[in-house]
PDB file of C-alpha atoms in Angstrom:
ATOM      1  CA  MET N  21      66.282  25.022  91.540  1.00  0.00           C
ATOM      2  CA  GLU N  22      66.181  21.343  90.757  1.00  0.00           C
ATOM      3  CA  GLY N  23      68.334  19.513  93.270  1.00  0.00           C
ATOM      4  CA  LEU N  24      68.269  22.458  95.682  1.00  0.00           C
ATOM      5  CA  VAL N  25      64.812  22.007  97.218  1.00  0.00           C
ATOM      6  CA  PRO N  26      64.084  19.767 100.217  1.00  0.00           C
ATOM      7  CA  PRO N  27      63.244  16.149  99.281  1.00  0.00           C
ATOM      8  CA  ASP N  28      59.537  16.586 100.112  1.00  0.00           C
ATOM      9  CA  THR N  29      59.225  19.678  97.895  1.00  0.00           C
ATOM     10  CA  GLN N  30      58.223  19.799  94.247  1.00  0.00           C
ATOM     11  CA  ILE N  31      58.641  22.802  91.954  1.00  0.00           C
ATOM     12  CA  THR N  32      56.275  23.251  89.032  1.00  0.00           C
ATOM     13  CA  LEU N  33      56.901  26.022  86.523  1.00  0.00           C
ATOM     14  CA  LEU N  34      54.109  28.454  85.736  1.00  0.00           C
ATOM     15  CA  GLY N  35      53.288  29.467  82.192  1.00  0.00           C
ATOM     16  CA  SER N  36      55.266  32.326  80.710  1.00  0.00           C
ATOM     17  CA  VAL N  37      54.303  35.888  81.607  1.00  0.00           C
ATOM     18  CA  GLY N  38      55.091  36.583  77.957  1.00  0.00           C
ATOM     19  CA  ASP N  39      51.953  34.651  76.982  1.00  0.00           C
ATOM     20  CA  ILE N  40      49.724  37.184  78.737  1.00  0.00           C
ATOM     21  CA  PRO N  41      48.472  40.083  76.594  1.00  0.00           C
ATOM     22  CA  HIS N  42      49.027  43.683  77.642  1.00  0.00           C
ATOM     23  CA  TYR N  43      46.390  44.618  80.205  1.00  0.00           C
ATOM     24  CA  ASP N  44      43.370  46.325  78.696  1.00  0.00           C
ATOM     25  CA  ALA N  45      40.093  46.878  80.579  1.00  0.00           C
ATOM     26  CA  ASP N  46      38.150  46.442  77.326  1.00  0.00           C
ATOM     27  CA  LEU N  47      39.773  43.037  76.843  1.00  0.00           C
ATOM     28  CA  GLN N  48      39.007  42.147  80.469  1.00  0.00           C
ATOM     29  CA  ALA N  49      35.343  43.064  79.861  1.00  0.00           C
ATOM     30  CA  GLU N  50      35.282  40.355  77.173  1.00  0.00           C
ATOM     31  CA  GLY N  51      36.671  37.817  79.664  1.00  0.00           C
ATOM     32  CA  PHE N  52      40.019  36.932  81.139  1.00  0.00           C
ATOM     33  CA  PRO N  53      42.562  35.450  78.705  1.00  0.00           C
ATOM     34  CA  ALA N  54      43.210  31.729  79.118  1.00  0.00           C
ATOM     35  CA  ALA N  55      46.877  32.365  80.013  1.00  0.00           C
ATOM     36  CA  VAL N  56      45.728  34.492  82.978  1.00  0.00           C
ATOM     37  CA  THR N  57      43.163  32.018  84.298  1.00  0.00           C
ATOM     38  CA  GLU N  58      45.577  29.096  83.865  1.00  0.00           C
ATOM     39  CA  MET N  59      48.303  30.932  85.774  1.00  0.00           C
ATOM     40  CA  ALA N  60      45.819  31.895  88.495  1.00  0.00           C
ATOM     41  CA  HIS N  61      44.688  28.282  88.849  1.00  0.00           C
ATOM     42  CA  ALA N  62      48.300  27.096  89.150  1.00  0.00           C
ATOM     43  CA  ILE N  63      49.019  29.730  91.815  1.00  0.00           C
ATOM     44  CA  ARG N  64      45.876  28.862  93.796  1.00  0.00           C
ATOM     45  CA  SER N  65      46.775  25.154  93.614  1.00  0.00           C
ATOM     46  CA  ALA N  66      50.326  25.671  94.877  1.00  0.00           C
ATOM     47  CA  ASP N  67      51.287  25.648  98.535  1.00  0.00           C
ATOM     48  CA  GLY N  68      53.705  28.509  97.846  1.00  0.00           C
ATOM     49  CA  VAL N  69      55.022  30.549  94.925  1.00  0.00           C
ATOM     50  CA  ILE N  70      58.581  31.502  94.041  1.00  0.00           C
ATOM     51  CA  VAL N  71      59.029  34.552  91.826  1.00  0.00           C
ATOM     52  CA  VAL N  72      62.448  34.828  90.168  1.00  0.00           C
ATOM     53  CA  THR N  73      63.102  37.972  88.164  1.00  0.00           C
ATOM     54  CA  PRO N  74      65.797  40.242  86.815  1.00  0.00           C
ATOM     55  CA  GLU N  75      65.742  43.989  87.345  1.00  0.00           C
ATOM     56  CA  TYR N  76      64.882  46.309  84.450  1.00  0.00           C
ATOM     57  CA  ASN N  77      65.424  50.056  84.752  1.00  0.00           C
ATOM     58  CA  TYR N  78      65.517  49.999  88.570  1.00  0.00           C
ATOM     59  CA  SER N  79      62.280  48.021  88.832  1.00  0.00           C
ATOM     60  CA  VAL N  80      60.234  44.982  87.900  1.00  0.00           C
ATOM     61  CA  PRO N  81      60.173  43.922  84.217  1.00  0.00           C
ATOM     62  CA  GLY N  82      57.053  45.208  82.472  1.00  0.00           C
ATOM     63  CA  VAL N  83      55.851  41.732  81.460  1.00  0.00           C
ATOM     64  CA  LEU N  84      55.917  40.581  85.092  1.00  0.00           C
ATOM     65  CA  LYS N  85      54.068  43.690  86.285  1.00  0.00           C
ATOM     66  CA  ASN N  86      51.529  43.192  83.501  1.00  0.00           C
ATOM     67  CA  ALA N  87      50.894  39.586  84.587  1.00  0.00           C
ATOM     68  CA  LEU N  88      50.463  40.693  88.203  1.00  0.00           C
ATOM     69  CA  ASP N  89      48.059  43.437  87.083  1.00  0.00           C
ATOM     70  CA  TRP N  90      45.905  40.859  85.287  1.00  0.00           C
ATOM     71  CA  LEU N  91      46.024  38.442  88.238  1.00  0.00           C
ATOM     72  CA  SER N  92      45.034  41.216  90.648  1.00  0.00           C
ATOM     73  CA  ARG N  93      41.756  41.713  88.811  1.00  0.00           C
ATOM     74  CA  LEU N  94      40.449  38.175  89.171  1.00  0.00           C
ATOM     75  CA  PRO N  95      37.474  37.743  91.520  1.00  0.00           C
ATOM     76  CA  GLU N  96      39.312  35.205  93.701  1.00  0.00           C
ATOM     77  CA  ALA N  97      42.751  36.699  94.339  1.00  0.00           C
ATOM     78  CA  PRO N  98      45.259  33.928  93.574  1.00  0.00           C
ATOM     79  CA  PHE N  99      47.992  35.425  95.783  1.00  0.00           C
ATOM     80  CA  GLY N 100      45.685  36.159  98.726  1.00  0.00           C
ATOM     81  CA  GLY N 101      47.211  34.489 101.807  1.00  0.00           C
ATOM     82  CA  LYS N 102      49.729  32.633  99.626  1.00  0.00           C
ATOM     83  CA  PRO N 103      53.344  32.266 100.841  1.00  0.00           C
ATOM     84  CA  VAL N 104      55.623  33.882  98.248  1.00  0.00           C
ATOM     85  CA  SER N 105      59.400  33.869  97.893  1.00  0.00           C
ATOM     86  CA  LEU N 106      61.119  36.554  95.843  1.00  0.00           C
ATOM     87  CA  MET N 107      64.486  36.096  94.147  1.00  0.00           C
ATOM     88  CA  THR N 108      66.295  38.572  91.942  1.00  0.00           C
ATOM     89  CA  GLY N 109      69.488  38.502  89.969  1.00  0.00           C
ATOM     90  CA  SER N 110      71.497  40.952  87.928  1.00  0.00           C
ATOM     91  CA  PRO N 111      74.878  41.136  86.232  1.00  0.00           C
ATOM     92  CA  GLY N 112      75.533  44.227  88.373  1.00  0.00           C
ATOM     93  CA  PRO N 113      76.473  44.394  92.042  1.00  0.00           C
ATOM     94  CA  ILE N 114      73.073  45.594  93.304  1.00  0.00           C
ATOM     95  CA  ALA N 115      71.654  42.202  92.329  1.00  0.00           C
ATOM     96  CA  GLY N 116      68.113  43.277  91.525  1.00  0.00           C
ATOM     97  CA  ALA N 117      67.480  44.767  94.979  1.00  0.00           C
ATOM     98  CA  ARG N 118      65.400  47.635  93.605  1.00  0.00           C
ATOM     99  CA  ALA N 119      63.198  45.248  91.617  1.00  0.00           C
ATOM    100  CA  GLN N 120      62.758  43.067  94.658  1.00  0.00           C
ATOM    101  CA  TYR N 121      61.662  45.961  96.837  1.00  0.00           C
ATOM    102  CA  HIS N 122      59.178  47.144  94.213  1.00  0.00           C
ATOM    103  CA  LEU N 123      57.896  43.585  93.913  1.00  0.00           C
ATOM    104  CA  ARG N 124      57.420  43.454  97.693  1.00  0.00           C
ATOM    105  CA  GLN N 125      55.250  46.589  97.463  1.00  0.00           C
ATOM    106  CA  ILE N 126      53.154  45.003  94.716  1.00  0.00           C
ATOM    107  CA  MET N 127      52.774  41.790  96.713  1.00  0.00           C
ATOM    108  CA  VAL N 128      51.393  43.761  99.683  1.00  0.00           C
ATOM    109  CA  PHE N 129      48.506  44.902  97.467  1.00  0.00           C
ATOM    110  CA  LEU N 130      48.008  41.320  96.258  1.00  0.00           C
ATOM    111  CA  ASP N 131      47.742  40.184  99.919  1.00  0.00           C
ATOM    112  CA  ALA N 132      50.605  37.701  99.535  1.00  0.00           C
ATOM    113  CA  LEU N 133      52.571  36.440 102.537  1.00  0.00           C
ATOM    114  CA  VAL N 134      56.057  37.451 101.434  1.00  0.00           C
ATOM    115  CA  PHE N 135      58.927  35.452 102.918  1.00  0.00           C
ATOM    116  CA  THR N 136      61.562  37.886 104.118  1.00  0.00           C
ATOM    117  CA  LYS N 137      64.727  36.108 105.281  1.00  0.00           C
ATOM    118  CA  PRO N 138      67.056  35.094 103.910  1.00  0.00           C
ATOM    119  CA  GLU N 139      66.618  37.354 100.903  1.00  0.00           C
ATOM    120  CA  VAL N 140      68.012  36.119  97.595  1.00  0.00           C
ATOM    121  CA  MET N 141      69.590  38.806  95.446  1.00  0.00           C
ATOM    122  CA  VAL N 142      72.367  37.474  93.227  1.00  0.00           C
ATOM    123  CA  GLY N 143      74.848  39.979  91.819  1.00  0.00           C
ATOM    124  CA  GLY N 144      77.099  38.978  88.925  1.00  0.00           C
ATOM    125  CA  ILE N 145      74.507  36.366  88.001  1.00  0.00           C
ATOM    126  CA  ASN N 146      75.882  36.103  84.462  1.00  0.00           C
ATOM    127  CA  THR N 147      78.999  34.421  85.948  1.00  0.00           C
ATOM    128  CA  LYS N 148      77.056  32.119  88.279  1.00  0.00           C
ATOM    129  CA  VAL N 149      74.439  30.515  86.045  1.00  0.00           C
ATOM    130  CA  ASP N 150      74.600  28.332  82.949  1.00  0.00           C
ATOM    131  CA  VAL N 151      71.502  29.595  81.166  1.00  0.00           C
ATOM    132  CA  ASP N 152      71.514  26.849  78.526  1.00  0.00           C
ATOM    133  CA  ALA N 153      71.681  24.081  81.128  1.00  0.00           C
ATOM    134  CA  GLY N 154      69.370  25.932  83.534  1.00  0.00           C
ATOM    135  CA  VAL N 155      71.660  25.454  86.529  1.00  0.00           C
ATOM    136  CA  ILE N 156      73.471  27.571  89.070  1.00  0.00           C
ATOM    137  CA  THR N 157      77.159  26.836  88.566  1.00  0.00           C
ATOM    138  CA  ASP N 158      78.613  28.850  91.455  1.00  0.00           C
ATOM    139  CA  GLU N 159      78.759  26.595  94.522  1.00  0.00           C
ATOM    140  CA  ALA N 160      78.369  29.392  97.098  1.00  0.00           C
ATOM    141  CA  THR N 161      75.270  30.637  95.258  1.00  0.00           C
ATOM    142  CA  ARG N 162      73.868  27.094  95.028  1.00  0.00           C
ATOM    143  CA  THR N 163      74.286  26.684  98.787  1.00  0.00           C
ATOM    144  CA  PHE N 164      72.765  30.092  99.498  1.00  0.00           C
ATOM    145  CA  VAL N 165      69.728  29.415  97.291  1.00  0.00           C
ATOM    146  CA  ALA N 166      69.310  25.914  98.759  1.00  0.00           C
ATOM    147  CA  ASN N 167      69.306  27.382 102.282  1.00  0.00           C
ATOM    148  CA  HIS N 168      66.698  29.920 101.207  1.00  0.00           C
ATOM    149  CA  LEU N 169      64.528  27.200  99.655  1.00  0.00           C
ATOM    150  CA  ASN N 170      64.734  25.079 102.812  1.00  0.00           C
ATOM    151  CA  ALA N 171      63.717  28.058 104.946  1.00  0.00           C
ATOM    152  CA  PHE N 172      60.904  28.931 102.523  1.00  0.00           C
ATOM    153  CA  ALA N 173      59.614  25.335 102.607  1.00  0.00           C
ATOM    154  CA  SER N 174      59.391  25.611 106.408  1.00  0.00           C
ATOM    155  CA  PHE N 175      57.592  28.950 106.054  1.00  0.00           C
ATOM    156  CA  VAL N 176      55.074  27.386 103.645  1.00  0.00           C
ATOM    157  CA  LYS N 177      54.450  24.457 106.017  1.00  0.00           C
ATOM    158  CA  ARG N 178      53.651  26.861 108.857  1.00  0.00           C
ATOM    159  CA  PHE N 179      50.846  28.401 106.807  1.00  0.00           C
ATOM    160  CA  SER N 180      49.548  25.127 105.389  1.00  0.00           C
ATOM    161  CA  ARG N 181      48.784  23.991 108.958  1.00  0.00           C
ATOM    162  CA  LEU N 182      46.572  27.031 109.702  1.00  0.00           C
TER     163      LEU N 182
END
């Protein structure tokens, strides 16, 4: 997303959801893992959060759902009242739509303020992104994502003034 956000916007990557252990109530009873509390702190500190995910088996990847399950159990809900943008991508034509809709349902429980339009669901993503360079190579997709990010930045500013 570098180079696609408005000039007054900064994107900071969260830690990897892969660093969070599988949810276990017994483990939670011993205390929240550092990867969970660090991610929660980063989310609370952000003005808004962008979740970018592929679709696995018609839904959200298990590691993402696991991270959200951990975060939902913290005493101070990190997503509560937080503006959130959702983006999905898939090599197929449905573009992660099913994952995005499941993620929207999860975000309702987390009390997030999900940004709704324009939605970003990129089909054929394997032909539009250079994974090694970390850039979107398809110009129409770059423009579409940049427009979304500009609209999301405006959405975030509306809630930061409340």
